[in-house]
Amino acid sequence: MNDMADNNNNSSKKKPGSPGVLKIMQSILAGAFGVQSEKRRQEDFASHSPVPYIIAGLLFGAAFVGGLILVVKVVLAGQ
């Protein structure tokens, strides 16, 4: 009986797992715009591995720079 109570207590505790793609994208965008909440930041740092956030951040940075280059080329080509 005691084992069953221990299993119920362990399963009811929320353990940080690997974040989903949507959560990672939201965190990266919120961090880029500087509107990340303290609660979300703590959730991000509680995840097991920073690798998904690093990869997503690098991809976002590359896409952002590529977008800026594209905008500048389009504007300069119109002159």
Short mmCIF file of N, CA and C in Angstrom, two decimals:
data_model
loop_
_atom_site.label_atom_id
_atom_site.label_comp_id
_atom_site.label_asym_id
_atom_site.label_seq_id
_atom_site.Cartn_x
_atom_site.Cartn_y
_atom_site.Cartn_z
N MET A 1 0.83 -1.19 0.00
CA MET A 1 0.00 0.00 0.00
C MET A 1 0.87 1.25 0.00
N ASN A 2 1.94 1.19 0.73
CA ASN A 2 2.84 2.34 0.81
C ASN A 2 3.50 2.62 -0.53
N ASP A 3 3.82 1.55 -1.28
CA ASP A 3 4.44 1.74 -2.59
C ASP A 3 3.51 2.46 -3.55
N MET A 4 2.23 2.14 -3.47
CA MET A 4 1.26 2.78 -4.36
C MET A 4 1.14 4.27 -4.04
N ALA A 5 1.17 4.61 -2.76
CA ALA A 5 1.10 6.02 -2.36
C ALA A 5 2.35 6.76 -2.83
N ASP A 6 3.51 6.12 -2.76
CA ASP A 6 4.75 6.75 -3.23
C ASP A 6 4.71 6.98 -4.73
N ASN A 7 4.17 6.02 -5.50
CA ASN A 7 4.07 6.17 -6.95
C ASN A 7 3.14 7.31 -7.31
N ASN A 8 2.04 7.45 -6.59
CA ASN A 8 1.11 8.55 -6.86
C ASN A 8 1.75 9.89 -6.55
N ASN A 9 2.53 9.97 -5.48
CA ASN A 9 3.20 11.23 -5.14
C ASN A 9 4.26 11.58 -6.17
N ASN A 10 5.00 10.59 -6.63
CA ASN A 10 6.04 10.85 -7.62
C ASN A 10 5.46 11.26 -8.96
N SER A 11 4.34 10.66 -9.35
CA SER A 11 3.76 11.00 -10.65
C SER A 11 3.06 12.34 -10.63
N SER A 12 2.65 12.81 -9.45
CA SER A 12 1.96 14.10 -9.38
C SER A 12 2.93 15.27 -9.38
N LYS A 13 4.20 15.01 -9.07
CA LYS A 13 5.19 16.08 -9.11
C LYS A 13 5.54 16.38 -10.55
N LYS A 14 5.60 17.65 -10.88
CA LYS A 14 5.90 18.06 -12.26
C LYS A 14 7.40 18.12 -12.45
N LYS A 15 7.92 17.28 -13.33
CA LYS A 15 9.34 17.28 -13.63
C LYS A 15 9.55 18.01 -14.95
N PRO A 16 10.58 18.82 -15.02
CA PRO A 16 10.84 19.49 -16.29
C PRO A 16 11.29 18.49 -17.34
N GLY A 17 10.64 18.48 -18.47
CA GLY A 17 11.00 17.59 -19.55
C GLY A 17 11.60 18.39 -20.68
N SER A 18 11.75 17.74 -21.80
CA SER A 18 12.28 18.47 -22.95
C SER A 18 11.17 19.36 -23.50
N PRO A 19 11.49 20.59 -23.79
CA PRO A 19 10.48 21.53 -24.27
C PRO A 19 10.08 21.21 -25.70
N GLY A 20 8.87 21.58 -26.05
CA GLY A 20 8.39 21.37 -27.41
C GLY A 20 8.91 22.45 -28.34
N VAL A 21 8.72 22.24 -29.62
CA VAL A 21 9.20 23.18 -30.63
C VAL A 21 8.53 24.54 -30.46
N LEU A 22 7.22 24.54 -30.19
CA LEU A 22 6.50 25.80 -30.04
C LEU A 22 7.00 26.59 -28.83
N LYS A 23 7.27 25.89 -27.74
CA LYS A 23 7.77 26.56 -26.54
C LYS A 23 9.16 27.16 -26.78
N ILE A 24 9.99 26.45 -27.50
CA ILE A 24 11.33 26.96 -27.82
C ILE A 24 11.22 28.19 -28.70
N MET A 25 10.35 28.13 -29.71
CA MET A 25 10.18 29.28 -30.61
C MET A 25 9.66 30.50 -29.85
N GLN A 26 8.70 30.28 -28.96
CA GLN A 26 8.17 31.38 -28.16
C GLN A 26 9.25 31.99 -27.29
N SER A 27 10.08 31.16 -26.69
CA SER A 27 11.14 31.66 -25.82
C SER A 27 12.19 32.45 -26.61
N ILE A 28 12.54 31.95 -27.78
CA ILE A 28 13.54 32.63 -28.61
C ILE A 28 13.01 33.99 -29.06
N LEU A 29 11.77 34.03 -29.54
CA LEU A 29 11.19 35.29 -30.00
C LEU A 29 11.01 36.28 -28.85
N ALA A 30 10.53 35.79 -27.71
CA ALA A 30 10.36 36.68 -26.56
C ALA A 30 11.70 37.22 -26.08
N GLY A 31 12.72 36.39 -26.09
CA GLY A 31 14.05 36.85 -25.71
C GLY A 31 14.63 37.85 -26.70
N ALA A 32 14.35 37.63 -27.98
CA ALA A 32 14.86 38.55 -29.00
C ALA A 32 14.23 39.93 -28.88
N PHE A 33 12.95 39.97 -28.53
CA PHE A 33 12.26 41.25 -28.39
C PHE A 33 12.39 41.83 -26.98
N GLY A 34 12.96 41.06 -26.05
CA GLY A 34 13.19 41.56 -24.70
C GLY A 34 11.95 41.56 -23.83
N VAL A 35 11.00 40.69 -24.09
CA VAL A 35 9.77 40.65 -23.30
C VAL A 35 9.60 39.31 -22.59
N GLN A 36 10.68 38.60 -22.36
CA GLN A 36 10.62 37.30 -21.70
C GLN A 36 10.25 37.47 -20.24
N SER A 37 9.26 36.72 -19.76
CA SER A 37 8.86 36.81 -18.36
C SER A 37 9.83 36.01 -17.49
N GLU A 38 9.89 36.36 -16.24
CA GLU A 38 10.78 35.67 -15.30
C GLU A 38 10.37 34.21 -15.15
N LYS A 39 9.08 33.95 -15.13
CA LYS A 39 8.58 32.58 -15.00
C LYS A 39 9.03 31.74 -16.19
N ARG A 40 8.88 32.27 -17.39
CA ARG A 40 9.28 31.53 -18.60
C ARG A 40 10.79 31.33 -18.65
N ARG A 41 11.54 32.33 -18.22
CA ARG A 41 12.99 32.20 -18.19
C ARG A 41 13.43 31.09 -17.26
N GLN A 42 12.80 31.01 -16.10
CA GLN A 42 13.14 29.95 -15.16
C GLN A 42 12.76 28.58 -15.70
N GLU A 43 11.62 28.50 -16.41
CA GLU A 43 11.24 27.23 -17.04
C GLU A 43 12.26 26.82 -18.10
N ASP A 44 12.75 27.79 -18.86
CA ASP A 44 13.74 27.50 -19.90
C ASP A 44 15.03 26.97 -19.29
N PHE A 45 15.47 27.60 -18.22
CA PHE A 45 16.73 27.18 -17.60
C PHE A 45 16.58 25.90 -16.80
N ALA A 46 15.35 25.50 -16.49
CA ALA A 46 15.12 24.25 -15.77
C ALA A 46 15.11 23.04 -16.69
N SER A 47 15.06 23.25 -18.00
CA SER A 47 15.05 22.11 -18.92
C SER A 47 16.40 21.40 -18.87
N HIS A 48 16.41 20.18 -19.33
CA HIS A 48 17.60 19.34 -19.18
C HIS A 48 18.78 19.79 -20.04
N SER A 49 18.51 20.25 -21.23
CA SER A 49 19.60 20.55 -22.15
C SER A 49 19.39 21.92 -22.81
N PRO A 50 20.45 22.72 -22.88
CA PRO A 50 20.34 24.01 -23.56
C PRO A 50 20.49 23.90 -25.07
N VAL A 51 20.80 22.72 -25.58
CA VAL A 51 21.08 22.54 -27.00
C VAL A 51 19.93 22.99 -27.90
N PRO A 52 18.65 22.63 -27.60
CA PRO A 52 17.58 23.10 -28.49
C PRO A 52 17.48 24.62 -28.56
N TYR A 53 17.72 25.29 -27.43
CA TYR A 53 17.66 26.75 -27.40
C TYR A 53 18.82 27.37 -28.17
N ILE A 54 19.98 26.76 -28.09
CA ILE A 54 21.16 27.26 -28.80
C ILE A 54 20.95 27.12 -30.31
N ILE A 55 20.48 25.95 -30.72
CA ILE A 55 20.24 25.72 -32.15
C ILE A 55 19.18 26.67 -32.68
N ALA A 56 18.08 26.80 -31.94
CA ALA A 56 17.00 27.70 -32.37
C ALA A 56 17.48 29.15 -32.39
N GLY A 57 18.29 29.55 -31.43
CA GLY A 57 18.82 30.91 -31.40
C GLY A 57 19.72 31.19 -32.59
N LEU A 58 20.56 30.23 -32.93
CA LEU A 58 21.45 30.40 -34.10
C LEU A 58 20.65 30.48 -35.39
N LEU A 59 19.63 29.61 -35.51
CA LEU A 59 18.79 29.65 -36.72
C LEU A 59 18.02 30.97 -36.80
N PHE A 60 17.49 31.44 -35.67
CA PHE A 60 16.77 32.71 -35.67
C PHE A 60 17.71 33.86 -36.04
N GLY A 61 18.91 33.85 -35.47
CA GLY A 61 19.88 34.90 -35.78
C GLY A 61 20.26 34.92 -37.25
N ALA A 62 20.48 33.73 -37.82
CA ALA A 62 20.82 33.65 -39.25
C ALA A 62 19.65 34.13 -40.12
N ALA A 63 18.43 33.73 -39.75
CA ALA A 63 17.26 34.17 -40.53
C ALA A 63 17.06 35.67 -40.40
N PHE A 64 17.29 36.23 -39.23
CA PHE A 64 17.14 37.66 -39.01
C PHE A 64 18.14 38.45 -39.85
N VAL A 65 19.40 38.03 -39.81
CA VAL A 65 20.43 38.72 -40.59
C VAL A 65 20.16 38.56 -42.08
N GLY A 66 19.76 37.35 -42.50
CA GLY A 66 19.42 37.13 -43.91
C GLY A 66 18.25 38.00 -44.35
N GLY A 67 17.26 38.15 -43.49
CA GLY A 67 16.13 39.02 -43.79
C GLY A 67 16.53 40.47 -43.92
N LEU A 68 17.41 40.93 -43.04
CA LEU A 68 17.90 42.31 -43.13
C LEU A 68 18.67 42.54 -44.43
N ILE A 69 19.51 41.60 -44.79
CA ILE A 69 20.27 41.72 -46.03
C ILE A 69 19.32 41.77 -47.23
N LEU A 70 18.30 40.93 -47.21
CA LEU A 70 17.33 40.91 -48.31
C LEU A 70 16.58 42.24 -48.39
N VAL A 71 16.15 42.78 -47.27
CA VAL A 71 15.44 44.06 -47.27
C VAL A 71 16.32 45.16 -47.82
N VAL A 72 17.57 45.20 -47.39
CA VAL A 72 18.49 46.25 -47.85
C VAL A 72 18.71 46.12 -49.36
N LYS A 73 18.89 44.90 -49.86
CA LYS A 73 19.09 44.71 -51.30
C LYS A 73 17.87 45.15 -52.11
N VAL A 74 16.67 44.84 -51.60
CA VAL A 74 15.45 45.23 -52.30
C VAL A 74 15.30 46.74 -52.31
N VAL A 75 15.60 47.39 -51.19
CA VAL A 75 15.48 48.85 -51.11
C VAL A 75 16.51 49.52 -52.01
N LEU A 76 17.73 49.04 -52.00
CA LEU A 76 18.77 49.64 -52.84
C LEU A 76 18.53 49.38 -54.31
N ALA A 77 17.92 48.26 -54.65
CA ALA A 77 17.64 47.97 -56.06
C ALA A 77 16.53 48.87 -56.59
N GLY A 78 15.69 49.39 -55.73
CA GLY A 78 14.62 50.25 -56.16
C GLY A 78 15.03 51.69 -56.37
N GLN A 79 16.25 52.04 -56.10
CA GLN A 79 16.70 53.44 -56.24
C GLN A 79 17.22 53.71 -57.63
#
